[in-house]
JSON list of C-alpha atoms in Angstrom, two decimals:
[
{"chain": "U", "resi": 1, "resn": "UNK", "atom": "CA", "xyz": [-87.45, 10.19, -128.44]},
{"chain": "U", "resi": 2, "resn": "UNK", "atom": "CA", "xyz": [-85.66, 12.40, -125.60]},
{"chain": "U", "resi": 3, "resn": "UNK", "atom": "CA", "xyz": [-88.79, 13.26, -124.07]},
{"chain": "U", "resi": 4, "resn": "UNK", "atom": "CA", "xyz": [-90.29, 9.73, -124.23]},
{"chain": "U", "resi": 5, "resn": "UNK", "atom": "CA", "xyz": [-86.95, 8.64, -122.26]},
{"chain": "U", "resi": 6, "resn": "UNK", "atom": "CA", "xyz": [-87.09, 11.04, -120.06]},
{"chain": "U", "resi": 7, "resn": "UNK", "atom": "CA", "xyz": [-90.94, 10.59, -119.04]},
{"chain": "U", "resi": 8, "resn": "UNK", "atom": "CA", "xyz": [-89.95, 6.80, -118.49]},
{"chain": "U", "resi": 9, "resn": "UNK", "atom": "CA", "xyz": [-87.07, 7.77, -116.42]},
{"chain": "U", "resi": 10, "resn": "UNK", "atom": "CA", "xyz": [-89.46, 9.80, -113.95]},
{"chain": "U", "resi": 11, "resn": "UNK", "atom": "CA", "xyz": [-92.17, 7.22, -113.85]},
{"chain": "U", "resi": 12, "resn": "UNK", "atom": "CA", "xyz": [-89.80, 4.75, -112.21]},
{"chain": "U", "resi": 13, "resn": "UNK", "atom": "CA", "xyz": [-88.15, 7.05, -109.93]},
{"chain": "U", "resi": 14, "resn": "UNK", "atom": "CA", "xyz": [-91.62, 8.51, -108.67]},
{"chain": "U", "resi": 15, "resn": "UNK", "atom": "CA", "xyz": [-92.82, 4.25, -108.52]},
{"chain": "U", "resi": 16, "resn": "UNK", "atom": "CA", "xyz": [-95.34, 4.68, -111.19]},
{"chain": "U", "resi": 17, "resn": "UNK", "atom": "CA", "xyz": [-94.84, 1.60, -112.97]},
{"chain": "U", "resi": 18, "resn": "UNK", "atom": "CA", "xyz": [-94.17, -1.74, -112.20]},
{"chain": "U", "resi": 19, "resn": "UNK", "atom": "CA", "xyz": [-90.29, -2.81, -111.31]},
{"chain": "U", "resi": 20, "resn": "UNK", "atom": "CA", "xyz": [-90.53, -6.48, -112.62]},
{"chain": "U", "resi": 21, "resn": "UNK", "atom": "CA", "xyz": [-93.11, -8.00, -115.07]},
{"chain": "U", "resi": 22, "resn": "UNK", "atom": "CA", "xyz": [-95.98, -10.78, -113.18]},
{"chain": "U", "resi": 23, "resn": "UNK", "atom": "CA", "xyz": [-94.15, -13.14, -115.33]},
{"chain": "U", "resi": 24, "resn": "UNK", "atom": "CA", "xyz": [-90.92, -12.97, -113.85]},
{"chain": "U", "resi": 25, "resn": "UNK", "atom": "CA", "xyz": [-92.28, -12.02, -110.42]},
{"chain": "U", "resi": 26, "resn": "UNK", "atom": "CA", "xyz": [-94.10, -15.48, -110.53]},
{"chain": "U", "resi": 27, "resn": "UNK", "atom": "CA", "xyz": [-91.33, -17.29, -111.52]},
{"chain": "U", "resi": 28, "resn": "UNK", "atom": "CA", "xyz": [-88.90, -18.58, -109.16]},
{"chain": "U", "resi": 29, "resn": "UNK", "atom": "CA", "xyz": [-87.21, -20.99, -112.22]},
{"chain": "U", "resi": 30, "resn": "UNK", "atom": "CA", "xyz": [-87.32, -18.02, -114.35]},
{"chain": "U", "resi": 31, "resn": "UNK", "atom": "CA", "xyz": [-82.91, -18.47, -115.71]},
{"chain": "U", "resi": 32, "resn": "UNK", "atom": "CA", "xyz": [-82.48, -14.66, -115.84]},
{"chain": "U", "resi": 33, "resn": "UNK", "atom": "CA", "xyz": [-81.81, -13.50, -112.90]},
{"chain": "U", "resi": 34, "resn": "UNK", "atom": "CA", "xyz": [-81.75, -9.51, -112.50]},
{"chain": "U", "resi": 35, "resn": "UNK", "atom": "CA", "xyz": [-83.06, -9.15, -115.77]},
{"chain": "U", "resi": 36, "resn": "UNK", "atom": "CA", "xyz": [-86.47, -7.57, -115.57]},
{"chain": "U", "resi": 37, "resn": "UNK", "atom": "CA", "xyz": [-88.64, -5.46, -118.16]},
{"chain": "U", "resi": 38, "resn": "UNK", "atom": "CA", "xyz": [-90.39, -2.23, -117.16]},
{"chain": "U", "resi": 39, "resn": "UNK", "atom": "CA", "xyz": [-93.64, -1.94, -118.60]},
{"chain": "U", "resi": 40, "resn": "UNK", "atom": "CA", "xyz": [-96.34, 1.29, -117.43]},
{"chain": "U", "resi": 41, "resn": "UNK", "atom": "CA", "xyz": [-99.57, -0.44, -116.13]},
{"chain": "U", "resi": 42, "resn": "UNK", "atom": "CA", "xyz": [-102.29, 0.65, -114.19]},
{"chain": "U", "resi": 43, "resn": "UNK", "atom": "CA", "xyz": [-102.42, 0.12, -110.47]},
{"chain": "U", "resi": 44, "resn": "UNK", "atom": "CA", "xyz": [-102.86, -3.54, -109.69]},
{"chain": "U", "resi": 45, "resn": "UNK", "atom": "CA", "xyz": [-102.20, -4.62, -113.54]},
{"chain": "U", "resi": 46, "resn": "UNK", "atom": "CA", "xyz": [-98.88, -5.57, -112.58]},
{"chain": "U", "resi": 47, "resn": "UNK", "atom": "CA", "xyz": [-99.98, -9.47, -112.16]},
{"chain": "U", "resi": 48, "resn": "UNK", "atom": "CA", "xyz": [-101.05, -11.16, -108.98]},
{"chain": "U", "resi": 49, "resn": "UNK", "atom": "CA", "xyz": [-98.22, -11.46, -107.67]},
{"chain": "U", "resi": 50, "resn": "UNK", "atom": "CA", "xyz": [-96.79, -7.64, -107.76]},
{"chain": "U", "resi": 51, "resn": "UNK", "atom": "CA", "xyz": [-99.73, -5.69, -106.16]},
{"chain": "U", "resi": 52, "resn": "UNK", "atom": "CA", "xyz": [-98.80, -3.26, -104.56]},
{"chain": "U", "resi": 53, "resn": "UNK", "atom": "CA", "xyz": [-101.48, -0.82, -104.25]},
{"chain": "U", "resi": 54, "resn": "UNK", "atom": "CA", "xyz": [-104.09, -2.59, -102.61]},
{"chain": "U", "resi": 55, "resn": "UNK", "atom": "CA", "xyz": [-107.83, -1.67, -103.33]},
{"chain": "U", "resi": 56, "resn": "UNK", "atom": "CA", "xyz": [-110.64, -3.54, -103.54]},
{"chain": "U", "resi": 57, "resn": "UNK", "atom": "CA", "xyz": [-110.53, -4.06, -107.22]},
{"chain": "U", "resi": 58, "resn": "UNK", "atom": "CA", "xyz": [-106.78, -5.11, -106.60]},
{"chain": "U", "resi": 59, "resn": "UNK", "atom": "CA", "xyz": [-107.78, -7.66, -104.09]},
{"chain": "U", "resi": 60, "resn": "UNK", "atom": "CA", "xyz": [-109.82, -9.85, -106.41]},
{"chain": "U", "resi": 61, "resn": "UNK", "atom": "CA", "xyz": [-107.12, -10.96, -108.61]},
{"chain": "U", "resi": 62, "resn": "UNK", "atom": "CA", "xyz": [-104.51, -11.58, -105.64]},
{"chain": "U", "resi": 63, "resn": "UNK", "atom": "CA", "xyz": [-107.09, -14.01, -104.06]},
{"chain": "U", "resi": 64, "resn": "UNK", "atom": "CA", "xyz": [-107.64, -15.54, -107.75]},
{"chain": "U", "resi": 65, "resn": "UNK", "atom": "CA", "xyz": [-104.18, -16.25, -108.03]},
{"chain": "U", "resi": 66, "resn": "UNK", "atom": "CA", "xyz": [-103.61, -17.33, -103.84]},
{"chain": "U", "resi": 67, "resn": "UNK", "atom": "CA", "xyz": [-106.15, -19.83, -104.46]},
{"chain": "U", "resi": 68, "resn": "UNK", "atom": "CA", "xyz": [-104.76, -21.33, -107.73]},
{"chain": "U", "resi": 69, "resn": "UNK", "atom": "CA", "xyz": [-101.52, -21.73, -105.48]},
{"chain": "U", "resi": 70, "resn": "UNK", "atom": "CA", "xyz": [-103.48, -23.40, -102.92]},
{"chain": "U", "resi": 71, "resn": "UNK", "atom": "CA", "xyz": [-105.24, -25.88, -105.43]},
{"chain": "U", "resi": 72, "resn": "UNK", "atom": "CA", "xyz": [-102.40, -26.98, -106.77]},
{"chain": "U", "resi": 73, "resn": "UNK", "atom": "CA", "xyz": [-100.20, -27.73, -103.71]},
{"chain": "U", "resi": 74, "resn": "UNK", "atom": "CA", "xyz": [-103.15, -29.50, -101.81]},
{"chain": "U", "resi": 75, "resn": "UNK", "atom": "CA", "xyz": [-103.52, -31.91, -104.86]},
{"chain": "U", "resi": 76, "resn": "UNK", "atom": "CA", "xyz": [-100.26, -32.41, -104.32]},
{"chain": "U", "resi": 77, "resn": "UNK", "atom": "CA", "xyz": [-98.69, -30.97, -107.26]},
{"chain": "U", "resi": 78, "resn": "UNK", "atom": "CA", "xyz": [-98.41, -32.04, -111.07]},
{"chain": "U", "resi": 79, "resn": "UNK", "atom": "CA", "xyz": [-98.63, -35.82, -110.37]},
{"chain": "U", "resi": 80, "resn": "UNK", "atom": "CA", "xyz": [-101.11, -37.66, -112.00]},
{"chain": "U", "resi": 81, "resn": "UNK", "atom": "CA", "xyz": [-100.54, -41.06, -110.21]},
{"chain": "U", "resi": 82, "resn": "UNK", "atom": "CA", "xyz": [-98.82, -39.94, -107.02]},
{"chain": "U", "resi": 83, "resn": "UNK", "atom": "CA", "xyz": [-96.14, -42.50, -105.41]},
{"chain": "U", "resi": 84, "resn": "UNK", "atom": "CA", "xyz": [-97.94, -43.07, -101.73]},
{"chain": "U", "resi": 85, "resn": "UNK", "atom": "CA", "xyz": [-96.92, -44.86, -98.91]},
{"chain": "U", "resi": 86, "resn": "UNK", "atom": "CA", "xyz": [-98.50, -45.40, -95.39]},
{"chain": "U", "resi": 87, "resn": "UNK", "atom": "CA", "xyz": [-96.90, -43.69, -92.13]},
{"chain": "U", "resi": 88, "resn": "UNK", "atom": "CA", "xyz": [-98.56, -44.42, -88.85]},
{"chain": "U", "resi": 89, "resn": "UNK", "atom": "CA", "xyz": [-101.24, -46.10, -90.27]},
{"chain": "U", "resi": 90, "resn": "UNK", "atom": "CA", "xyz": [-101.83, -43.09, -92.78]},
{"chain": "U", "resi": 91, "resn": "UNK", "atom": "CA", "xyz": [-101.82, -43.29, -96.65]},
{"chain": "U", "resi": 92, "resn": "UNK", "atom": "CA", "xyz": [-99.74, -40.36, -97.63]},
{"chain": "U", "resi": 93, "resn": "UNK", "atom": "CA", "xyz": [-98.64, -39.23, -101.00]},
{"chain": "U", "resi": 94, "resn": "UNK", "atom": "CA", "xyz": [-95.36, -37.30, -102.12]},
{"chain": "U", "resi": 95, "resn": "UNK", "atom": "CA", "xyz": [-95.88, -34.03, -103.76]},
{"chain": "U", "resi": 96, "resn": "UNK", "atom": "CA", "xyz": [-94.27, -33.49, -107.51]},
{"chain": "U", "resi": 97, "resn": "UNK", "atom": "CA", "xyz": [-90.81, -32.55, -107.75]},
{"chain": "U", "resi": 98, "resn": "UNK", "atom": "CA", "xyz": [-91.73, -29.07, -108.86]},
{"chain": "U", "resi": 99, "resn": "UNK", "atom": "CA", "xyz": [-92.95, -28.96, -104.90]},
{"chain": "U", "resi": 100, "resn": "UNK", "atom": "CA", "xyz": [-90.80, -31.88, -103.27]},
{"chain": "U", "resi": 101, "resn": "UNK", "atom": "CA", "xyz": [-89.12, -29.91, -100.80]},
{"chain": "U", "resi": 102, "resn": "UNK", "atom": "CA", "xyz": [-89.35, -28.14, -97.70]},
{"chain": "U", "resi": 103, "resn": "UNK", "atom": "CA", "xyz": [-88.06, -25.03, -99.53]},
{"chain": "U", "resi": 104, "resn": "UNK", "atom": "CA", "xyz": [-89.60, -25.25, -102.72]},
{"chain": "U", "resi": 105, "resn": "UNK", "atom": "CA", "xyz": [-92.80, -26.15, -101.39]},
{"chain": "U", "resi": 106, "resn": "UNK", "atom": "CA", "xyz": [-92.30, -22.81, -99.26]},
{"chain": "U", "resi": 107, "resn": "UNK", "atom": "CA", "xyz": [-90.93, -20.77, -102.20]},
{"chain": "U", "resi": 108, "resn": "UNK", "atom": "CA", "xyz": [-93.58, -21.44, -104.08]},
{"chain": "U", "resi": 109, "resn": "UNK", "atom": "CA", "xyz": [-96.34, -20.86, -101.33]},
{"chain": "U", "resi": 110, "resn": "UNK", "atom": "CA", "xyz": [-94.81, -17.44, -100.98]},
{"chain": "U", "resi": 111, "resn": "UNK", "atom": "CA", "xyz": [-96.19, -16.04, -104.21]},
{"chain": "U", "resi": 112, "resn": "UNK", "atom": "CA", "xyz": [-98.88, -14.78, -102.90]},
{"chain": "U", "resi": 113, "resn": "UNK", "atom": "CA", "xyz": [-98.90, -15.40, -98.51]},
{"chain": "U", "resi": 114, "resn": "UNK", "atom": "CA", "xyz": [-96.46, -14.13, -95.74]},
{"chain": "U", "resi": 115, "resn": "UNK", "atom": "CA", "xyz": [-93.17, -16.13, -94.86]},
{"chain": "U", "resi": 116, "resn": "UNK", "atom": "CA", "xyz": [-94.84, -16.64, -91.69]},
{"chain": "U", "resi": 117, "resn": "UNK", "atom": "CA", "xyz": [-98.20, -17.73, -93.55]},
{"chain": "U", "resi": 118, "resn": "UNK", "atom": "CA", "xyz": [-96.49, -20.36, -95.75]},
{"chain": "U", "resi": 119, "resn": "UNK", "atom": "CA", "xyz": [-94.56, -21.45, -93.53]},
{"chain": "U", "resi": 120, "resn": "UNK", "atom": "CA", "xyz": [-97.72, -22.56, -90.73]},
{"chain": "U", "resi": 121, "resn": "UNK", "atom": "CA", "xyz": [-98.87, -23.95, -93.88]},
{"chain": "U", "resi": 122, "resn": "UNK", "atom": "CA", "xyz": [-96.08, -26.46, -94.56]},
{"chain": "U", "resi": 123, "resn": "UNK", "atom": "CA", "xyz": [-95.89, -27.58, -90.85]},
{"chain": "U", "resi": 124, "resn": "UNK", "atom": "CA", "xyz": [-99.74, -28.40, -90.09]},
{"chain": "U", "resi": 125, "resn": "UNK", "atom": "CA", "xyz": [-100.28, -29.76, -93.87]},
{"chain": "U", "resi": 126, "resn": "UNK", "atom": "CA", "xyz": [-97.40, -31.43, -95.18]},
{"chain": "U", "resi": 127, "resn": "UNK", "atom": "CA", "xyz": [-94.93, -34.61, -93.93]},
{"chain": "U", "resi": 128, "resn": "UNK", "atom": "CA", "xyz": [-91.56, -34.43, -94.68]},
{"chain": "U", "resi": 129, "resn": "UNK", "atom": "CA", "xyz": [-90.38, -37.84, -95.44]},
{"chain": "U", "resi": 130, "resn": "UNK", "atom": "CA", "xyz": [-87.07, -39.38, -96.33]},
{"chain": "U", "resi": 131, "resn": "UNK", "atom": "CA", "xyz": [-86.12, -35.53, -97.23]},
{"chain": "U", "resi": 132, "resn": "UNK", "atom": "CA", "xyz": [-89.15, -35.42, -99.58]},
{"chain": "U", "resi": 133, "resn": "UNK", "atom": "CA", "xyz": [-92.25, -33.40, -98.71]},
{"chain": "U", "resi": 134, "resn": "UNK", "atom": "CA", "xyz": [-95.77, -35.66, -98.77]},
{"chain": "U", "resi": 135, "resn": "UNK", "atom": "CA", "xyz": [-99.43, -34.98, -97.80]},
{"chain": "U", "resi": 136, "resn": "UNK", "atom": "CA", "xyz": [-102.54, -37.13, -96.46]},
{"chain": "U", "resi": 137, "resn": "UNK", "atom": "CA", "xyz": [-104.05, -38.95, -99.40]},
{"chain": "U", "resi": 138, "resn": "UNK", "atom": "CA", "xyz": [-107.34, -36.96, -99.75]},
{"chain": "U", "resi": 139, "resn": "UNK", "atom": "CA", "xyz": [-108.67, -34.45, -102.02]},
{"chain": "U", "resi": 140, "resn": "UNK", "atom": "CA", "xyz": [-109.48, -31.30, -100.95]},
{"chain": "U", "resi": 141, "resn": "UNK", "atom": "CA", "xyz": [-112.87, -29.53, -102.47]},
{"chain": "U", "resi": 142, "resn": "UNK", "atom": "CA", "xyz": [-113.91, -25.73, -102.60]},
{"chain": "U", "resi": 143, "resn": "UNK", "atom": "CA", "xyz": [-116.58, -24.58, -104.31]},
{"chain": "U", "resi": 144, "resn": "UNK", "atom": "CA", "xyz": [-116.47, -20.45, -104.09]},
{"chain": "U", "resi": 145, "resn": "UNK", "atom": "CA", "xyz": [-115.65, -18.68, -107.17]},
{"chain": "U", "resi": 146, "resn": "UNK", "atom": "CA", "xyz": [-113.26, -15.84, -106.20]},
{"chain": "U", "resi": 147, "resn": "UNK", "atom": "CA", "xyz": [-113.21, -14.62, -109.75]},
{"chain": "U", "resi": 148, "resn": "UNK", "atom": "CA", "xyz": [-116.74, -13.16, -108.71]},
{"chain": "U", "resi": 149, "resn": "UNK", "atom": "CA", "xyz": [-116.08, -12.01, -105.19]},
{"chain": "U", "resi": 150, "resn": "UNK", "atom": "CA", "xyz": [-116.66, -8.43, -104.07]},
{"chain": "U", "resi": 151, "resn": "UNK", "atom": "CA", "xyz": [-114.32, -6.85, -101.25]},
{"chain": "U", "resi": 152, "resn": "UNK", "atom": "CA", "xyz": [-114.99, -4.33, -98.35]},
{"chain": "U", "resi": 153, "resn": "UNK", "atom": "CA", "xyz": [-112.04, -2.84, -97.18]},
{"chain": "U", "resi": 154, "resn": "UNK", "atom": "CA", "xyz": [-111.95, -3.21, -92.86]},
{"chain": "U", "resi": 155, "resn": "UNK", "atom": "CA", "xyz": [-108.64, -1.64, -92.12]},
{"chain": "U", "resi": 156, "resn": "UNK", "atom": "CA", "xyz": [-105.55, -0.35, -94.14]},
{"chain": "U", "resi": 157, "resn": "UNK", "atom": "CA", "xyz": [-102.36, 0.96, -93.11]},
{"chain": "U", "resi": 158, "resn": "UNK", "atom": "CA", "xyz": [-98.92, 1.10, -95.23]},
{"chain": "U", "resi": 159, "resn": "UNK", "atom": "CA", "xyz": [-98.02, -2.17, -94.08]},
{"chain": "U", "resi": 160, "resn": "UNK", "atom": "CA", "xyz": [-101.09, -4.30, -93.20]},
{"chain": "U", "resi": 161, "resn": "UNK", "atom": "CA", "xyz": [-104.66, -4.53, -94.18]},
{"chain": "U", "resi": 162, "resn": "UNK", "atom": "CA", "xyz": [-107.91, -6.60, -93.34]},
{"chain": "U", "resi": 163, "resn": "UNK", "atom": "CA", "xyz": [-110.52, -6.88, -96.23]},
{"chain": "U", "resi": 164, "resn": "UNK", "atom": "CA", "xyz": [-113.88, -8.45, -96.21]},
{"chain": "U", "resi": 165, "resn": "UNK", "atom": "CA", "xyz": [-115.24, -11.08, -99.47]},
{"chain": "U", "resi": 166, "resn": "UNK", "atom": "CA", "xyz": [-118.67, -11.30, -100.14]},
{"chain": "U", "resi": 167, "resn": "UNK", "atom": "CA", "xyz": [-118.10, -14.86, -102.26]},
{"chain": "U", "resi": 168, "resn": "UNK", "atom": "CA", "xyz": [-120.32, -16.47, -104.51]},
{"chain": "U", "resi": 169, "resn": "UNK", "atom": "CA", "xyz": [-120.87, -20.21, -104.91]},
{"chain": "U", "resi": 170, "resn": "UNK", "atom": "CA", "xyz": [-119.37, -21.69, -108.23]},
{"chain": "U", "resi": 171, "resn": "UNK", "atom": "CA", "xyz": [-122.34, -21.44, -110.12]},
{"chain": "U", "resi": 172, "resn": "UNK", "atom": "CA", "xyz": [-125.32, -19.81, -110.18]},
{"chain": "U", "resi": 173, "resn": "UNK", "atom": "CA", "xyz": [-127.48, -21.26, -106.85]},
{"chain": "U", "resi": 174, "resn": "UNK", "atom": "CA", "xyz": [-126.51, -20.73, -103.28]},
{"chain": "U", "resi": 175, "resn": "UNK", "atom": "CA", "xyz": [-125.54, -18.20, -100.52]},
{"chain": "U", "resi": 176, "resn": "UNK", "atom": "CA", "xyz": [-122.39, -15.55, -100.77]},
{"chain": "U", "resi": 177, "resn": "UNK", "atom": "CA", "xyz": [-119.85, -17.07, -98.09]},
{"chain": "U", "resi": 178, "resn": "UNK", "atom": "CA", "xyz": [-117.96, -14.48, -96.25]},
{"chain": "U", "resi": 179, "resn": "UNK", "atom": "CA", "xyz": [-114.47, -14.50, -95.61]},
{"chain": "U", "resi": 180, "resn": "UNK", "atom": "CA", "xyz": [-112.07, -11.95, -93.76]},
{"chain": "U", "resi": 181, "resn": "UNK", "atom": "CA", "xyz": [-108.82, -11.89, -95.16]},
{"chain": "U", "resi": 182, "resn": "UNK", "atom": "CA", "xyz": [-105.58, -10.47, -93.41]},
{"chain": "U", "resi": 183, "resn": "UNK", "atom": "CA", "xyz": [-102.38, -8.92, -95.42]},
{"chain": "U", "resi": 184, "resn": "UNK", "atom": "CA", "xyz": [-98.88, -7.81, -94.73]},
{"chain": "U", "resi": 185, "resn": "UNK", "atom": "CA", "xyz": [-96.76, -5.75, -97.50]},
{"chain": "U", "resi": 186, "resn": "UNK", "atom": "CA", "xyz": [-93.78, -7.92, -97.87]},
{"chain": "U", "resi": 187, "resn": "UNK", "atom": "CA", "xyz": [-90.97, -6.16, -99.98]},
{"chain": "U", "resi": 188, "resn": "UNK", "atom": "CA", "xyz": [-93.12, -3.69, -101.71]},
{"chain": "U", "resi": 189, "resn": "UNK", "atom": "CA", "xyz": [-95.71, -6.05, -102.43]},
{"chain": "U", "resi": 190, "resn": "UNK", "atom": "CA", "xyz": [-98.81, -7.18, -100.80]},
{"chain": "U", "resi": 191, "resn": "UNK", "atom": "CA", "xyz": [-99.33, -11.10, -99.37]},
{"chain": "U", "resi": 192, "resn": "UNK", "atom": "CA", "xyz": [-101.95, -12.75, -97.39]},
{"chain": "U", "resi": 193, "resn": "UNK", "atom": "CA", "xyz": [-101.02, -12.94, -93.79]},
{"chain": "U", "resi": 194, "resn": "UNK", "atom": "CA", "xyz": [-102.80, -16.79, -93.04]},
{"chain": "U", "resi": 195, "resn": "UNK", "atom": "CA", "xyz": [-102.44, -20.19, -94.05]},
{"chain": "U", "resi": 196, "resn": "UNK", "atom": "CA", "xyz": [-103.92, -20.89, -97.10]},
{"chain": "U", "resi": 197, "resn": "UNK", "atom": "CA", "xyz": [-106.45, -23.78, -95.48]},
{"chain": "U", "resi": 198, "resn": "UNK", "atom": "CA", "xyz": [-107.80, -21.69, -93.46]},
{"chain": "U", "resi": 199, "resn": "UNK", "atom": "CA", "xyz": [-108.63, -19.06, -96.08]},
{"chain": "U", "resi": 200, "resn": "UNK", "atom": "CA", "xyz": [-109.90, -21.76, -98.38]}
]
């Protein structure tokens, strides 16, 4: 039992395992705060969000998970029949509560992308509206499957690196699309450095 304890105790202070579970680390709304499990995982098993050794396996899942964030906030959240309302001749729609402000629109953008990433994002793409954040009526469509994508590693250093995805169509016809993908380490963990529409 000593041993096992003491083995534990070493991981974390050489970094070996994970300081916070994906769980939690994805969770702004998570009601414990400062309460986090330590668990030993492999490099880049921590969950998308708490990568921070960054290989080319590693990748893969971060861009997964980026995406999903993307998805969601250009549909405009968890609204089935958004409220919408024309400004300057423009049908817009407000996002769900979950995403209705500035700053939990950004919060939640910042899961996996810079501060300075997120926040391009909610300038060029989003309205804010009677203190309520809202987007152009209209769908957005992308048809790569990341879960399949394969990464080339351009540049690294301990703070930034620029990778290279060969992605597939979603599917099984059609040319590999490839996409160059910029990343800063932000607190230990690593983001995408661009605005999410103009990665996907």
């Amino acid at each position: 039992m000593n041993k096992k304890w003491m083995l534990g105790s070493l991981a974390i202070s050489l970094g070996l395992v994970s300081a916070g579970s994906g769980a939690l680390a994805a969770s702004p709304a998570a009601g414990i705060q400062g309460v986090r499990t330590v668990a030993v995982s492999a490099p880049g098993k921590e969950g998308p969000a708490t990568i921070n050794n960054l290989t080319v396996k590693s990748i893969i899942p971060l861009m997964v998970h980026a995406k999903a964030l993307y998805t969601y906030a250009s549909r405009g959240g968890s609204e089935y029949k958004p409220e919408l309302f024309n400004y300057n001749t423009v049908e817009y729609r407000y996002l769900s509560s979950d995403l209705g402000t500035k700053q939990k629109l950004m919060n939640y953008i910042k899961r996996a992308y810079t501060h300075n990433a997120a926040a391009f994002y909610t300038q060029t793409q989003f309205l804010e509206y009677n203190g309520r954040m809202a987007q152009v009526n209209v769908d957005l469509g992308n048809t790569l499957d990341y879960t399949k994508a394969t990464a080339r590693m351009i540049s690294k250093t301990a703070q930034a690196a620029v990778f290279e995805l060969s992605v597939p169509p979603v599917g099984t016809t059609g040319v590999n699309e490839i996409v160059t993908v910029k990343l800063k380490k932000v607190s230990g963990y690593w983001r995408i450095d661009m605005s999410p529409d103009t990665v996907f």
